[in-house]
């Protein structure tokens, strides 16, 4: 298994690690699922899914961070990708998420995003996190709310997504730390 360089984080139920070559089959299945892919770029055939997965691995090399692959401890299965994301011209320092449909409703998004937000504030020194959320994506809005983020209003994505409507949800490091105690 070839894994991008970076840390491994653990929660009670999950392992978060940088992208690995072995993630492709599950990643491609998630991106082929119209409902799972609806708000994270839309359905993609396997080869574009591989390119996006490789982009995520490259982000770890070039920027020192990227979304973590989320591995369910009980099964060893890849269930999604969650973590820091800030490509060129992005509207801010994002912690985003995308889970395979079979992982929905288990609290994994909040569990993994919490570990990731702790990590970006403690290790990357970010001052704030945002979440770019389609106004129709009520599931992600609920995740953002559970994380303590608030809707800051409309945002703008860079090309080729510049016409995609999003709201920017977020919070500062101080707000996060105050809420976490």
PDB file of C-alpha atoms in Angstrom:
ATOM      1  CA  UNK A   1       0.000   0.000   0.000  1.00  0.00           C
ATOM      2  CA  UNK A   2       1.321   3.423  -0.948  1.00  0.00           C
ATOM      3  CA  UNK A   3       0.174   6.179   1.425  1.00  0.00           C
ATOM      4  CA  UNK A   4       0.635   9.937   1.053  1.00  0.00           C
ATOM      5  CA  UNK A   5       2.844  11.437   3.772  1.00  0.00           C
ATOM      6  CA  UNK A   6       1.044  12.784   6.824  1.00  0.00           C
ATOM      7  CA  UNK A   7      -0.272  11.994  10.281  1.00  0.00           C
ATOM      8  CA  UNK A   8      -2.702   9.314  11.354  1.00  0.00           C
ATOM      9  CA  UNK A   9      -5.484  10.413  13.703  1.00  0.00           C
ATOM     10  CA  UNK A  10      -7.713   8.068  15.674  1.00  0.00           C
ATOM     11  CA  UNK A  11     -11.125   8.507  17.223  1.00  0.00           C
ATOM     12  CA  UNK A  12     -13.155   5.952  19.138  1.00  0.00           C
ATOM     13  CA  UNK A  13     -14.494   4.380  15.941  1.00  0.00           C
ATOM     14  CA  UNK A  14     -12.354   5.720  13.109  1.00  0.00           C
ATOM     15  CA  UNK A  15      -8.832   5.906  11.739  1.00  0.00           C
ATOM     16  CA  UNK A  16      -8.046   9.013   9.704  1.00  0.00           C
ATOM     17  CA  UNK A  17      -4.993   8.717   7.487  1.00  0.00           C
ATOM     18  CA  UNK A  18      -3.738  10.350   4.292  1.00  0.00           C
ATOM     19  CA  UNK A  19      -4.919   8.997   0.961  1.00  0.00           C
ATOM     20  CA  UNK A  20      -3.584   5.563  -0.030  1.00  0.00           C
ATOM     21  CA  UNK A  21      -3.519   3.720  -3.344  1.00  0.00           C
ATOM     22  CA  UNK A  22      -5.783   1.030  -1.888  1.00  0.00           C
ATOM     23  CA  UNK A  23      -8.593   3.594  -1.420  1.00  0.00           C
ATOM     24  CA  UNK A  24      -9.438   3.780  -5.123  1.00  0.00           C
ATOM     25  CA  UNK A  25     -12.123   1.084  -5.365  1.00  0.00           C
ATOM     26  CA  UNK A  26     -14.165   2.488  -2.472  1.00  0.00           C
ATOM     27  CA  UNK A  27     -13.513   6.100  -3.524  1.00  0.00           C
ATOM     28  CA  UNK A  28     -14.699   5.333  -7.069  1.00  0.00           C
ATOM     29  CA  UNK A  29     -17.825   3.574  -5.733  1.00  0.00           C
ATOM     30  CA  UNK A  30     -18.693   6.629  -3.647  1.00  0.00           C
ATOM     31  CA  UNK A  31     -18.223   8.960  -6.608  1.00  0.00           C
ATOM     32  CA  UNK A  32     -20.342   6.668  -8.842  1.00  0.00           C
ATOM     33  CA  UNK A  33     -23.249   6.883  -6.365  1.00  0.00           C
ATOM     34  CA  UNK A  34     -25.448   9.789  -7.504  1.00  0.00           C
ATOM     35  CA  UNK A  35     -26.767  10.518  -4.010  1.00  0.00           C
ATOM     36  CA  UNK A  36     -23.373  10.309  -2.258  1.00  0.00           C
ATOM     37  CA  UNK A  37     -21.658  12.404  -4.959  1.00  0.00           C
ATOM     38  CA  UNK A  38     -24.470  14.944  -5.391  1.00  0.00           C
ATOM     39  CA  UNK A  39     -22.877  17.729  -3.338  1.00  0.00           C
ATOM     40  CA  UNK A  40     -19.189  16.810  -3.720  1.00  0.00           C
ATOM     41  CA  UNK A  41     -18.661  17.333  -7.427  1.00  0.00           C
ATOM     42  CA  UNK A  42     -21.270  15.014  -8.890  1.00  0.00           C
ATOM     43  CA  UNK A  43     -21.042  11.532 -10.322  1.00  0.00           C
ATOM     44  CA  UNK A  44     -17.656  10.658 -11.760  1.00  0.00           C
ATOM     45  CA  UNK A  45     -16.446   7.612 -13.661  1.00  0.00           C
ATOM     46  CA  UNK A  46     -13.500   5.741 -12.158  1.00  0.00           C
ATOM     47  CA  UNK A  47     -10.724   7.598 -14.028  1.00  0.00           C
ATOM     48  CA  UNK A  48     -11.790  11.120 -12.938  1.00  0.00           C
ATOM     49  CA  UNK A  49     -12.357   9.747  -9.414  1.00  0.00           C
ATOM     50  CA  UNK A  50      -8.747   8.485  -9.496  1.00  0.00           C
ATOM     51  CA  UNK A  51      -7.541  11.936 -10.602  1.00  0.00           C
ATOM     52  CA  UNK A  52      -9.343  13.614  -7.703  1.00  0.00           C
ATOM     53  CA  UNK A  53      -8.002  11.030  -5.275  1.00  0.00           C
ATOM     54  CA  UNK A  54      -4.497  11.669  -6.653  1.00  0.00           C
ATOM     55  CA  UNK A  55      -5.077  15.419  -6.232  1.00  0.00           C
ATOM     56  CA  UNK A  56      -5.873  14.817  -2.574  1.00  0.00           C
ATOM     57  CA  UNK A  57      -2.691  12.747  -2.144  1.00  0.00           C
ATOM     58  CA  UNK A  58      -0.734  15.494  -3.910  1.00  0.00           C
ATOM     59  CA  UNK A  59      -2.129  18.101  -1.532  1.00  0.00           C
ATOM     60  CA  UNK A  60      -0.495  16.194   1.337  1.00  0.00           C
ATOM     61  CA  UNK A  61       2.842  16.411  -0.478  1.00  0.00           C
ATOM     62  CA  UNK A  62       2.597  20.032  -1.630  1.00  0.00           C
ATOM     63  CA  UNK A  63       0.773  21.687   1.276  1.00  0.00           C
ATOM     64  CA  UNK A  64       1.299  19.323   4.192  1.00  0.00           C
ATOM     65  CA  UNK A  65      -2.421  18.607   4.496  1.00  0.00           C
ATOM     66  CA  UNK A  66      -5.336  17.185   2.584  1.00  0.00           C
ATOM     67  CA  UNK A  67      -8.506  15.320   3.361  1.00  0.00           C
ATOM     68  CA  UNK A  68      -7.983  12.180   5.397  1.00  0.00           C
ATOM     69  CA  UNK A  69      -9.265   8.838   4.249  1.00  0.00           C
ATOM     70  CA  UNK A  70     -11.720   7.669   6.888  1.00  0.00           C
ATOM     71  CA  UNK A  71     -11.398   4.014   7.864  1.00  0.00           C
ATOM     72  CA  UNK A  72     -13.995   2.323  10.042  1.00  0.00           C
ATOM     73  CA  UNK A  73     -12.083   0.546  12.837  1.00  0.00           C
ATOM     74  CA  UNK A  74     -14.613  -2.261  13.282  1.00  0.00           C
ATOM     75  CA  UNK A  75     -14.514  -3.351   9.633  1.00  0.00           C
ATOM     76  CA  UNK A  76     -11.303  -1.856   8.230  1.00  0.00           C
ATOM     77  CA  UNK A  77     -13.409  -0.407   5.410  1.00  0.00           C
ATOM     78  CA  UNK A  78     -12.814   2.965   3.731  1.00  0.00           C
ATOM     79  CA  UNK A  79     -15.988   4.988   4.371  1.00  0.00           C
ATOM     80  CA  UNK A  80     -15.123   8.453   3.067  1.00  0.00           C
ATOM     81  CA  UNK A  81     -12.817  11.427   3.111  1.00  0.00           C
ATOM     82  CA  UNK A  82     -12.863  14.247   5.645  1.00  0.00           C
ATOM     83  CA  UNK A  83     -10.424  16.978   6.456  1.00  0.00           C
ATOM     84  CA  UNK A  84      -8.550  20.122   5.524  1.00  0.00           C
ATOM     85  CA  UNK A  85      -8.842  21.377   1.992  1.00  0.00           C
ATOM     86  CA  UNK A  86      -7.654  24.616   0.419  1.00  0.00           C
ATOM     87  CA  UNK A  87      -6.848  24.478  -3.275  1.00  0.00           C
ATOM     88  CA  UNK A  88      -5.861  27.611  -5.180  1.00  0.00           C
ATOM     89  CA  UNK A  89      -8.453  30.430  -4.952  1.00  0.00           C
ATOM     90  CA  UNK A  90     -10.587  28.506  -2.424  1.00  0.00           C
ATOM     91  CA  UNK A  91     -12.836  30.754  -0.318  1.00  0.00           C
ATOM     92  CA  UNK A  92     -11.017  29.877   2.919  1.00  0.00           C
ATOM     93  CA  UNK A  93      -9.449  27.193   5.071  1.00  0.00           C
ATOM     94  CA  UNK A  94     -11.990  24.425   4.771  1.00  0.00           C
ATOM     95  CA  UNK A  95     -12.608  21.257   6.688  1.00  0.00           C
ATOM     96  CA  UNK A  96     -14.926  19.334   4.412  1.00  0.00           C
ATOM     97  CA  UNK A  97     -16.464  15.892   4.297  1.00  0.00           C
ATOM     98  CA  UNK A  98     -17.826  13.285   1.946  1.00  0.00           C
ATOM     99  CA  UNK A  99     -18.960   9.876   3.103  1.00  0.00           C
ATOM    100  CA  UNK A 100     -20.079   6.757   1.284  1.00  0.00           C
ATOM    101  CA  UNK A 101     -23.807   6.319   1.717  1.00  0.00           C
ATOM    102  CA  UNK A 102     -23.443   3.199   3.881  1.00  0.00           C
ATOM    103  CA  UNK A 103     -21.624   5.382   6.454  1.00  0.00           C
ATOM    104  CA  UNK A 104     -24.395   7.991   6.695  1.00  0.00           C
ATOM    105  CA  UNK A 105     -26.355   8.405   9.904  1.00  0.00           C
ATOM    106  CA  UNK A 106     -23.655   6.960  12.173  1.00  0.00           C
ATOM    107  CA  UNK A 107     -22.146  10.244  13.381  1.00  0.00           C
ATOM    108  CA  UNK A 108     -18.902   9.604  11.496  1.00  0.00           C
ATOM    109  CA  UNK A 109     -18.841  13.041   9.822  1.00  0.00           C
ATOM    110  CA  UNK A 110     -18.999  14.875  13.163  1.00  0.00           C
ATOM    111  CA  UNK A 111     -16.560  12.454  14.832  1.00  0.00           C
ATOM    112  CA  UNK A 112     -13.949  12.725  12.075  1.00  0.00           C
ATOM    113  CA  UNK A 113     -14.436  16.465  11.492  1.00  0.00           C
ATOM    114  CA  UNK A 114     -14.002  17.126  15.224  1.00  0.00           C
ATOM    115  CA  UNK A 115     -10.655  15.312  15.265  1.00  0.00           C
ATOM    116  CA  UNK A 116      -9.633  17.108  12.093  1.00  0.00           C
ATOM    117  CA  UNK A 117     -10.608  20.578  13.330  1.00  0.00           C
ATOM    118  CA  UNK A 118      -8.637  19.987  16.522  1.00  0.00           C
ATOM    119  CA  UNK A 119      -5.668  18.982  14.334  1.00  0.00           C
ATOM    120  CA  UNK A 120      -5.821  21.972  11.950  1.00  0.00           C
ATOM    121  CA  UNK A 121      -6.013  24.466  14.795  1.00  0.00           C
ATOM    122  CA  UNK A 122      -3.306  22.749  16.856  1.00  0.00           C
ATOM    123  CA  UNK A 123      -0.888  21.687  14.095  1.00  0.00           C
ATOM    124  CA  UNK A 124      -1.539  23.902  11.073  1.00  0.00           C
ATOM    125  CA  UNK A 125      -2.204  27.044  13.098  1.00  0.00           C
ATOM    126  CA  UNK A 126      -5.339  27.981  11.164  1.00  0.00           C
ATOM    127  CA  UNK A 127      -7.357  30.878  12.606  1.00  0.00           C
ATOM    128  CA  UNK A 128     -10.701  29.650  11.289  1.00  0.00           C
ATOM    129  CA  UNK A 129     -12.395  26.830   9.436  1.00  0.00           C
ATOM    130  CA  UNK A 130     -15.109  27.027   6.835  1.00  0.00           C
ATOM    131  CA  UNK A 131     -17.394  24.470   5.237  1.00  0.00           C
ATOM    132  CA  UNK A 132     -18.644  25.122   1.678  1.00  0.00           C
ATOM    133  CA  UNK A 133     -22.206  23.776   1.728  1.00  0.00           C
ATOM    134  CA  UNK A 134     -24.870  23.788  -0.970  1.00  0.00           C
ATOM    135  CA  UNK A 135     -28.035  25.427   0.437  1.00  0.00           C
ATOM    136  CA  UNK A 136     -29.963  22.244  -0.444  1.00  0.00           C
ATOM    137  CA  UNK A 137     -27.569  19.995   1.472  1.00  0.00           C
ATOM    138  CA  UNK A 138     -29.434  19.824   4.764  1.00  0.00           C
ATOM    139  CA  UNK A 139     -27.437  16.786   5.956  1.00  0.00           C
ATOM    140  CA  UNK A 140     -24.165  18.747   5.784  1.00  0.00           C
ATOM    141  CA  UNK A 141     -25.805  21.779   7.364  1.00  0.00           C
ATOM    142  CA  UNK A 142     -26.712  19.587  10.350  1.00  0.00           C
ATOM    143  CA  UNK A 143     -23.115  18.343  10.574  1.00  0.00           C
ATOM    144  CA  UNK A 144     -21.851  21.953  10.515  1.00  0.00           C
ATOM    145  CA  UNK A 145     -24.334  22.925  13.235  1.00  0.00           C
ATOM    146  CA  UNK A 146     -23.288  19.975  15.415  1.00  0.00           C
ATOM    147  CA  UNK A 147     -19.692  21.171  15.015  1.00  0.00           C
ATOM    148  CA  UNK A 148     -20.721  24.635  16.231  1.00  0.00           C
ATOM    149  CA  UNK A 149     -20.323  26.374  12.872  1.00  0.00           C
ATOM    150  CA  UNK A 150     -22.725  29.068  11.743  1.00  0.00           C
ATOM    151  CA  UNK A 151     -23.942  30.038   8.294  1.00  0.00           C
ATOM    152  CA  UNK A 152     -21.993  33.139   7.304  1.00  0.00           C
ATOM    153  CA  UNK A 153     -23.893  33.593   4.048  1.00  0.00           C
ATOM    154  CA  UNK A 154     -23.203  33.049   0.351  1.00  0.00           C
ATOM    155  CA  UNK A 155     -19.739  32.219  -0.891  1.00  0.00           C
ATOM    156  CA  UNK A 156     -18.099  31.826  -4.275  1.00  0.00           C
ATOM    157  CA  UNK A 157     -16.177  28.832  -5.510  1.00  0.00           C
ATOM    158  CA  UNK A 158     -13.288  29.048  -7.991  1.00  0.00           C
ATOM    159  CA  UNK A 159     -13.540  27.757 -11.567  1.00  0.00           C
ATOM    160  CA  UNK A 160     -14.846  25.368 -12.732  1.00  0.00           C
ATOM    161  CA  UNK A 161     -17.413  25.525  -9.880  1.00  0.00           C
ATOM    162  CA  UNK A 162     -17.918  29.304  -9.943  1.00  0.00           C
ATOM    163  CA  UNK A 163     -21.622  28.979 -10.822  1.00  0.00           C
ATOM    164  CA  UNK A 164     -22.328  26.489  -8.035  1.00  0.00           C
ATOM    165  CA  UNK A 165     -24.311  28.102  -5.213  1.00  0.00           C
ATOM    166  CA  UNK A 166     -22.812  27.630  -1.746  1.00  0.00           C
ATOM    167  CA  UNK A 167     -23.107  29.021   1.726  1.00  0.00           C
ATOM    168  CA  UNK A 168     -19.991  29.434   3.831  1.00  0.00           C
ATOM    169  CA  UNK A 169     -20.389  27.927   7.276  1.00  0.00           C
ATOM    170  CA  UNK A 170     -17.623  28.347   9.795  1.00  0.00           C
ATOM    171  CA  UNK A 171     -16.089  29.389  13.073  1.00  0.00           C
ATOM    172  CA  UNK A 172     -12.865  30.783  14.439  1.00  0.00           C
ATOM    173  CA  UNK A 173     -10.270  28.864  16.397  1.00  0.00           C
ATOM    174  CA  UNK A 174     -11.231  30.870  19.502  1.00  0.00           C
ATOM    175  CA  UNK A 175     -14.904  29.955  19.075  1.00  0.00           C
ATOM    176  CA  UNK A 176     -13.988  26.287  18.615  1.00  0.00           C
ATOM    177  CA  UNK A 177     -11.751  26.186  21.670  1.00  0.00           C
ATOM    178  CA  UNK A 178     -14.305  28.007  23.829  1.00  0.00           C
ATOM    179  CA  UNK A 179     -16.982  25.532  22.813  1.00  0.00           C
ATOM    180  CA  UNK A 180     -14.709  22.511  23.343  1.00  0.00           C
ATOM    181  CA  UNK A 181     -13.656  23.746  26.804  1.00  0.00           C
TER     182      UNK A 181
END
